[in-house]
């Protein structure tokens, strides 16, 4: 039995994206979700663009960057 991961890009705007990851197994041709949903939000900052690059497969990363463009649209949070 092989566990497969589904990735859903949700609420994708020029400033942010929510990434939902779900794991499934296939039993008798039917996908059955196993485990909990994992959802992470990313802002269009330089740091989070780099993090997104590491966390997502190329096709999902490229889809986000197609909307976000070549440069960040959100300033890095200031350290207080």
mmCIF file of N, CA, C and O in Angstrom, residues 6-75:
data_model
loop_
_atom_site.group_PDB
_atom_site.id
_atom_site.type_symbol
_atom_site.label_atom_id
_atom_site.label_comp_id
_atom_site.label_asym_id
_atom_site.label_seq_id
_atom_site.Cartn_x
_atom_site.Cartn_y
_atom_site.Cartn_z
ATOM 1 N N UNK A 6 -1.376 14.691 -1.797
ATOM 2 C CA UNK A 6 -2.047 15.667 -2.656
ATOM 3 C C UNK A 6 -1.732 17.042 -2.109
ATOM 4 O O UNK A 6 -1.754 17.272 -0.898
ATOM 5 N N UNK A 7 -1.437 17.965 -3.022
ATOM 6 C CA UNK A 7 -1.135 19.351 -2.651
ATOM 7 C C UNK A 7 -2.165 20.240 -3.321
ATOM 8 O O UNK A 7 -2.420 20.111 -4.520
ATOM 9 N N UNK A 8 -2.737 21.134 -2.538
ATOM 10 C CA UNK A 8 -3.727 22.077 -3.053
ATOM 11 C C UNK A 8 -3.261 23.488 -2.728
ATOM 12 O O UNK A 8 -2.969 23.799 -1.570
ATOM 13 N N UNK A 9 -3.170 24.329 -3.760
ATOM 14 C CA UNK A 9 -2.854 25.742 -3.565
ATOM 15 C C UNK A 9 -4.184 26.456 -3.386
ATOM 16 O O UNK A 9 -5.043 26.418 -4.264
ATOM 17 N N UNK A 10 -4.345 27.112 -2.255
ATOM 18 C CA UNK A 10 -5.612 27.730 -1.910
ATOM 19 C C UNK A 10 -5.376 29.212 -1.634
ATOM 20 O O UNK A 10 -4.321 29.588 -1.128
ATOM 21 N N UNK A 11 -6.354 30.009 -1.953
ATOM 22 C CA UNK A 11 -6.294 31.450 -1.667
ATOM 23 C C UNK A 11 -5.012 32.091 -2.203
ATOM 24 O O UNK A 11 -4.357 32.866 -1.510
ATOM 25 N N UNK A 12 -4.650 31.771 -3.421
ATOM 26 C CA UNK A 12 -3.445 32.308 -4.045
ATOM 27 C C UNK A 12 -3.715 33.723 -4.540
ATOM 28 O O UNK A 12 -4.585 33.943 -5.375
ATOM 29 N N UNK A 13 -2.992 34.684 -3.965
ATOM 30 C CA UNK A 13 -3.068 36.082 -4.389
ATOM 31 C C UNK A 13 -1.659 36.546 -4.713
ATOM 32 O O UNK A 13 -0.699 35.800 -4.541
ATOM 33 N N UNK A 14 -1.506 37.793 -5.119
ATOM 34 C CA UNK A 14 -0.174 38.315 -5.420
ATOM 35 C C UNK A 14 0.677 38.480 -4.159
ATOM 36 O O UNK A 14 1.893 38.616 -4.256
ATOM 37 N N UNK A 15 0.045 38.444 -2.975
ATOM 38 C CA UNK A 15 0.777 38.643 -1.722
ATOM 39 C C UNK A 15 0.928 37.395 -0.859
ATOM 40 O O UNK A 15 1.756 37.377 0.058
ATOM 41 N N UNK A 16 0.130 36.349 -1.109
ATOM 42 C CA UNK A 16 0.184 35.181 -0.222
ATOM 43 C C UNK A 16 -0.420 33.947 -0.890
ATOM 44 O O UNK A 16 -1.077 34.039 -1.927
ATOM 45 N N UNK A 17 -0.180 32.803 -0.241
ATOM 46 C CA UNK A 17 -0.781 31.540 -0.681
ATOM 47 C C UNK A 17 -0.934 30.640 0.541
ATOM 48 O O UNK A 17 -0.132 30.700 1.483
ATOM 49 N N UNK A 18 -1.972 29.829 0.528
ATOM 50 C CA UNK A 18 -2.169 28.810 1.539
ATOM 51 C C UNK A 18 -1.954 27.460 0.847
ATOM 52 O O UNK A 18 -2.521 27.201 -0.213
ATOM 53 N N UNK A 19 -1.125 26.627 1.447
ATOM 54 C CA UNK A 19 -0.801 25.320 0.862
ATOM 55 C C UNK A 19 -1.383 24.236 1.762
ATOM 56 O O UNK A 19 -1.075 24.171 2.954
ATOM 57 N N UNK A 20 -2.241 23.405 1.185
ATOM 58 C CA UNK A 20 -2.860 22.296 1.905
ATOM 59 C C UNK A 20 -2.246 20.996 1.393
ATOM 60 O O UNK A 20 -2.210 20.752 0.183
ATOM 61 N N UNK A 21 -1.758 20.176 2.323
ATOM 62 C CA UNK A 21 -1.210 18.865 1.968
ATOM 63 C C UNK A 21 -2.040 17.794 2.667
ATOM 64 O O UNK A 21 -2.355 17.903 3.851
ATOM 65 N N UNK A 22 -2.429 16.770 1.889
ATOM 66 C CA UNK A 22 -3.215 15.649 2.398
ATOM 67 C C UNK A 22 -2.579 14.353 1.917
ATOM 68 O O UNK A 22 -2.083 14.284 0.804
ATOM 69 N N UNK A 23 -2.631 13.328 2.760
ATOM 70 C CA UNK A 23 -2.103 12.027 2.382
ATOM 71 C C UNK A 23 -3.259 11.055 2.150
ATOM 72 O O UNK A 23 -4.256 11.070 2.878
ATOM 73 N N UNK A 24 -3.093 10.227 1.113
ATOM 74 C CA UNK A 24 -4.123 9.272 0.703
ATOM 75 C C UNK A 24 -3.503 7.915 0.443
ATOM 76 O O UNK A 24 -2.329 7.811 0.096
ATOM 77 N N UNK A 25 -4.333 6.895 0.607
ATOM 78 C CA UNK A 25 -4.018 5.570 0.103
ATOM 79 C C UNK A 25 -5.152 5.186 -0.843
ATOM 80 O O UNK A 25 -6.261 5.720 -0.741
ATOM 81 N N UNK A 26 -4.886 4.303 -1.769
ATOM 82 C CA UNK A 26 -5.914 3.841 -2.692
ATOM 83 C C UNK A 26 -6.271 2.401 -2.336
ATOM 84 O O UNK A 26 -5.405 1.527 -2.283
ATOM 85 N N UNK A 27 -7.555 2.193 -2.067
ATOM 86 C CA UNK A 27 -8.068 0.865 -1.733
ATOM 87 C C UNK A 27 -9.191 0.550 -2.708
ATOM 88 O O UNK A 27 -10.172 1.286 -2.784
ATOM 89 N N UNK A 28 -9.024 -0.514 -3.481
ATOM 90 C CA UNK A 28 -10.030 -0.926 -4.470
ATOM 91 C C UNK A 28 -10.427 0.230 -5.393
ATOM 92 O O UNK A 28 -11.608 0.425 -5.694
ATOM 93 N N UNK A 29 -9.439 1.023 -5.799
ATOM 94 C CA UNK A 29 -9.694 2.119 -6.731
ATOM 95 C C UNK A 29 -10.253 3.388 -6.104
ATOM 96 O O UNK A 29 -10.534 4.355 -6.804
ATOM 97 N N UNK A 30 -10.429 3.408 -4.791
ATOM 98 C CA UNK A 30 -10.966 4.579 -4.102
ATOM 99 C C UNK A 30 -9.888 5.213 -3.235
ATOM 100 O O UNK A 30 -9.227 4.517 -2.456
ATOM 101 N N UNK A 31 -9.709 6.532 -3.357
ATOM 102 C CA UNK A 31 -8.753 7.252 -2.513
ATOM 103 C C UNK A 31 -9.349 7.459 -1.128
ATOM 104 O O UNK A 31 -10.479 7.922 -0.988
ATOM 105 N N UNK A 32 -8.581 7.089 -0.109
ATOM 106 C CA UNK A 32 -9.000 7.264 1.278
ATOM 107 C C UNK A 32 -7.950 8.121 1.972
ATOM 108 O O UNK A 32 -6.756 7.793 1.961
ATOM 109 N N UNK A 33 -8.411 9.240 2.561
ATOM 110 C CA UNK A 33 -7.481 10.149 3.238
ATOM 111 C C UNK A 33 -7.028 9.523 4.545
ATOM 112 O O UNK A 33 -7.827 8.957 5.288
ATOM 113 N N UNK A 34 -5.732 9.615 4.815
ATOM 114 C CA UNK A 34 -5.160 9.134 6.076
ATOM 115 C C UNK A 34 -4.411 10.289 6.722
ATOM 116 O O UNK A 34 -3.873 11.164 6.052
ATOM 117 N N UNK A 35 -4.390 10.305 8.028
ATOM 118 C CA UNK A 35 -3.688 11.371 8.732
ATOM 119 C C UNK A 35 -4.461 12.678 8.711
ATOM 120 O O UNK A 35 -5.595 12.753 8.252
ATOM 121 N N UNK A 36 -3.822 13.693 9.216
ATOM 122 C CA UNK A 36 -4.427 15.023 9.332
ATOM 123 C C UNK A 36 -4.027 15.906 8.162
ATOM 124 O O UNK A 36 -2.975 15.715 7.556
ATOM 125 N N UNK A 37 -4.882 16.886 7.871
ATOM 126 C CA UNK A 37 -4.515 17.916 6.898
ATOM 127 C C UNK A 37 -3.368 18.740 7.459
ATOM 128 O O UNK A 37 -3.324 19.003 8.664
ATOM 129 N N UNK A 38 -2.462 19.160 6.583
ATOM 130 C CA UNK A 38 -1.385 20.065 6.974
ATOM 131 C C UNK A 38 -1.514 21.302 6.097
ATOM 132 O O UNK A 38 -1.461 21.212 4.870
ATOM 133 N N UNK A 39 -1.731 22.459 6.740
ATOM 134 C CA UNK A 39 -1.904 23.704 5.997
ATOM 135 C C UNK A 39 -0.857 24.708 6.482
ATOM 136 O O UNK A 39 -0.657 24.879 7.678
ATOM 137 N N UNK A 40 -0.179 25.332 5.509
ATOM 138 C CA UNK A 40 0.802 26.372 5.797
ATOM 139 C C UNK A 40 0.504 27.577 4.924
ATOM 140 O O UNK A 40 0.146 27.422 3.752
ATOM 141 N N UNK A 41 0.665 28.760 5.490
ATOM 142 C CA UNK A 41 0.492 29.999 4.738
ATOM 143 C C UNK A 41 1.866 30.610 4.480
ATOM 144 O O UNK A 41 2.756 30.540 5.334
ATOM 145 N N UNK A 42 2.025 31.183 3.303
ATOM 146 C CA UNK A 42 3.283 31.810 2.915
ATOM 147 C C UNK A 42 2.992 33.200 2.371
ATOM 148 O O UNK A 42 2.054 33.377 1.593
ATOM 149 N N UNK A 43 3.782 34.168 2.800
ATOM 150 C CA UNK A 43 3.683 35.528 2.281
ATOM 151 C C UNK A 43 4.724 35.701 1.179
ATOM 152 O O UNK A 43 5.750 35.022 1.164
ATOM 153 N N UNK A 44 4.471 36.633 0.295
ATOM 154 C CA UNK A 44 5.372 36.887 -0.827
ATOM 155 C C UNK A 44 6.530 37.779 -0.390
ATOM 156 O O UNK A 44 6.696 38.899 -0.844
ATOM 157 N N UNK A 45 7.341 37.250 0.556
ATOM 158 C CA UNK A 45 8.579 37.901 0.981
ATOM 159 C C UNK A 45 9.744 37.098 0.409
ATOM 160 O O UNK A 45 9.562 35.939 -0.007
ATOM 161 N N UNK A 46 10.915 37.654 0.422
ATOM 162 C CA UNK A 46 12.078 36.932 -0.096
ATOM 163 C C UNK A 46 12.318 35.650 0.693
ATOM 164 O O UNK A 46 12.542 34.580 0.122
ATOM 165 N N UNK A 47 12.229 35.740 2.012
ATOM 166 C CA UNK A 47 12.473 34.576 2.870
ATOM 167 C C UNK A 47 11.459 33.465 2.611
ATOM 168 O O UNK A 47 11.818 32.294 2.470
ATOM 169 N N UNK A 48 10.182 33.828 2.525
ATOM 170 C CA UNK A 48 9.162 32.798 2.354
ATOM 171 C C UNK A 48 9.113 32.260 0.925
ATOM 172 O O UNK A 48 8.718 31.118 0.705
ATOM 173 N N UNK A 49 9.552 33.046 -0.045
ATOM 174 C CA UNK A 49 9.695 32.529 -1.413
ATOM 175 C C UNK A 49 10.744 31.416 -1.431
ATOM 176 O O UNK A 49 10.549 30.374 -2.067
ATOM 177 N N UNK A 50 11.846 31.618 -0.716
ATOM 178 C CA UNK A 50 12.908 30.608 -0.650
ATOM 179 C C UNK A 50 12.422 29.364 0.100
ATOM 180 O O UNK A 50 12.710 28.237 -0.309
ATOM 181 N N UNK A 51 11.660 29.566 1.162
ATOM 182 C CA UNK A 51 11.108 28.453 1.925
ATOM 183 C C UNK A 51 10.115 27.655 1.075
ATOM 184 O O UNK A 51 10.129 26.423 1.074
ATOM 185 N N UNK A 52 9.283 28.354 0.343
ATOM 186 C CA UNK A 52 8.316 27.711 -0.541
ATOM 187 C C UNK A 52 9.035 26.872 -1.601
ATOM 188 O O UNK A 52 8.592 25.781 -1.946
ATOM 189 N N UNK A 53 10.150 27.359 -2.082
ATOM 190 C CA UNK A 53 10.946 26.652 -3.099
ATOM 191 C C UNK A 53 11.409 25.294 -2.587
ATOM 192 O O UNK A 53 11.448 24.311 -3.315
ATOM 193 N N UNK A 54 11.738 25.235 -1.307
ATOM 194 C CA UNK A 54 12.213 23.999 -0.698
ATOM 195 C C UNK A 54 11.052 23.046 -0.388
ATOM 196 O O UNK A 54 11.176 21.840 -0.542
ATOM 197 N N UNK A 55 9.916 23.589 0.005
ATOM 198 C CA UNK A 55 8.797 22.780 0.495
ATOM 199 C C UNK A 55 7.870 22.239 -0.593
ATOM 200 O O UNK A 55 7.135 21.296 -0.339
ATOM 201 N N UNK A 56 7.891 22.843 -1.780
ATOM 202 C CA UNK A 56 6.952 22.419 -2.821
ATOM 203 C C UNK A 56 7.665 21.809 -4.026
ATOM 204 O O UNK A 56 8.754 22.244 -4.393
ATOM 205 N N UNK A 57 7.024 20.844 -4.673
ATOM 206 C CA UNK A 57 7.546 20.345 -5.955
ATOM 207 C C UNK A 57 7.546 21.480 -6.991
ATOM 208 O O UNK A 57 6.780 22.447 -6.877
ATOM 209 N N UNK A 58 8.386 21.353 -8.000
ATOM 210 C CA UNK A 58 8.576 22.406 -8.998
ATOM 211 C C UNK A 58 7.280 22.910 -9.620
ATOM 212 O O UNK A 58 7.098 24.114 -9.764
ATOM 213 N N UNK A 59 6.370 22.014 -9.986
ATOM 214 C CA UNK A 59 5.162 22.459 -10.690
ATOM 215 C C UNK A 59 4.280 23.347 -9.811
ATOM 216 O O UNK A 59 3.663 24.301 -10.299
ATOM 217 N N UNK A 60 4.247 23.097 -8.509
ATOM 218 C CA UNK A 60 3.453 23.936 -7.610
ATOM 219 C C UNK A 60 4.172 25.253 -7.328
ATOM 220 O O UNK A 60 3.549 26.317 -7.308
ATOM 221 N N UNK A 61 5.473 25.181 -7.112
ATOM 222 C CA UNK A 61 6.264 26.399 -6.906
ATOM 223 C C UNK A 61 6.142 27.316 -8.122
ATOM 224 O O UNK A 61 5.908 28.526 -7.983
ATOM 225 N N UNK A 62 6.274 26.753 -9.309
ATOM 226 C CA UNK A 62 6.195 27.553 -10.536
ATOM 227 C C UNK A 62 4.822 28.194 -10.707
ATOM 228 O O UNK A 62 4.714 29.322 -11.193
ATOM 229 N N UNK A 63 3.762 27.504 -10.287
ATOM 230 C CA UNK A 63 2.412 28.067 -10.363
ATOM 231 C C UNK A 63 2.280 29.275 -9.441
ATOM 232 O O UNK A 63 1.697 30.301 -9.816
ATOM 233 N N UNK A 64 2.830 29.184 -8.251
ATOM 234 C CA UNK A 64 2.780 30.311 -7.308
ATOM 235 C C UNK A 64 3.586 31.479 -7.851
ATOM 236 O O UNK A 64 3.113 32.627 -7.873
ATOM 237 N N UNK A 65 4.793 31.219 -8.339
ATOM 238 C CA UNK A 65 5.657 32.282 -8.852
ATOM 239 C C UNK A 65 5.048 32.939 -10.097
ATOM 240 O O UNK A 65 5.229 34.132 -10.328
ATOM 241 N N UNK A 66 4.284 32.191 -10.873
ATOM 242 C CA UNK A 66 3.603 32.771 -12.036
ATOM 243 C C UNK A 66 2.640 33.871 -11.601
ATOM 244 O O UNK A 66 2.480 34.879 -12.295
ATOM 245 N N UNK A 67 2.022 33.702 -10.442
ATOM 246 C CA UNK A 67 1.114 34.729 -9.910
ATOM 247 C C UNK A 67 1.896 35.796 -9.150
ATOM 248 O O UNK A 67 1.612 36.987 -9.265
ATOM 249 N N UNK A 68 2.891 35.396 -8.386
ATOM 250 C CA UNK A 68 3.651 36.334 -7.566
ATOM 251 C C UNK A 68 4.598 37.224 -8.366
ATOM 252 O O UNK A 68 4.942 38.304 -7.932
ATOM 253 N N UNK A 69 5.055 36.758 -9.499
ATOM 254 C CA UNK A 69 5.998 37.543 -10.283
ATOM 255 C C UNK A 69 7.434 37.323 -9.848
ATOM 256 O O UNK A 69 7.729 36.457 -9.019
ATOM 257 N N UNK A 70 8.336 38.138 -10.385
ATOM 258 C CA UNK A 70 9.773 37.934 -10.179
ATOM 259 C C UNK A 70 10.335 38.500 -8.885
ATOM 260 O O UNK A 70 11.460 38.191 -8.523
ATOM 261 N N UNK A 71 9.580 39.352 -8.202
ATOM 262 C CA UNK A 71 10.117 39.946 -6.979
ATOM 263 C C UNK A 71 9.050 39.965 -5.888
ATOM 264 O O UNK A 71 7.850 39.987 -6.174
ATOM 265 N N UNK A 72 9.479 39.968 -4.625
ATOM 266 C CA UNK A 72 8.544 39.963 -3.503
ATOM 267 C C UNK A 72 7.647 41.204 -3.507
ATOM 268 O O UNK A 72 8.069 42.287 -3.915
ATOM 269 N N UNK A 73 6.423 41.030 -3.036
ATOM 270 C CA UNK A 73 5.481 42.156 -2.949
ATOM 271 C C UNK A 73 5.215 42.563 -1.509
ATOM 272 O O UNK A 73 4.523 43.538 -1.253
ATOM 273 N N UNK A 74 5.766 41.799 -0.556
ATOM 274 C CA UNK A 74 5.557 42.059 0.857
ATOM 275 C C UNK A 74 6.923 42.252 1.530
ATOM 276 O O UNK A 74 7.853 41.494 1.266
ATOM 277 N N UNK A 75 7.023 43.281 2.373
ATOM 278 C CA UNK A 75 8.270 43.554 3.083
ATOM 279 C C UNK A 75 8.499 42.498 4.151
ATOM 280 O O UNK A 75 7.549 41.946 4.725
#
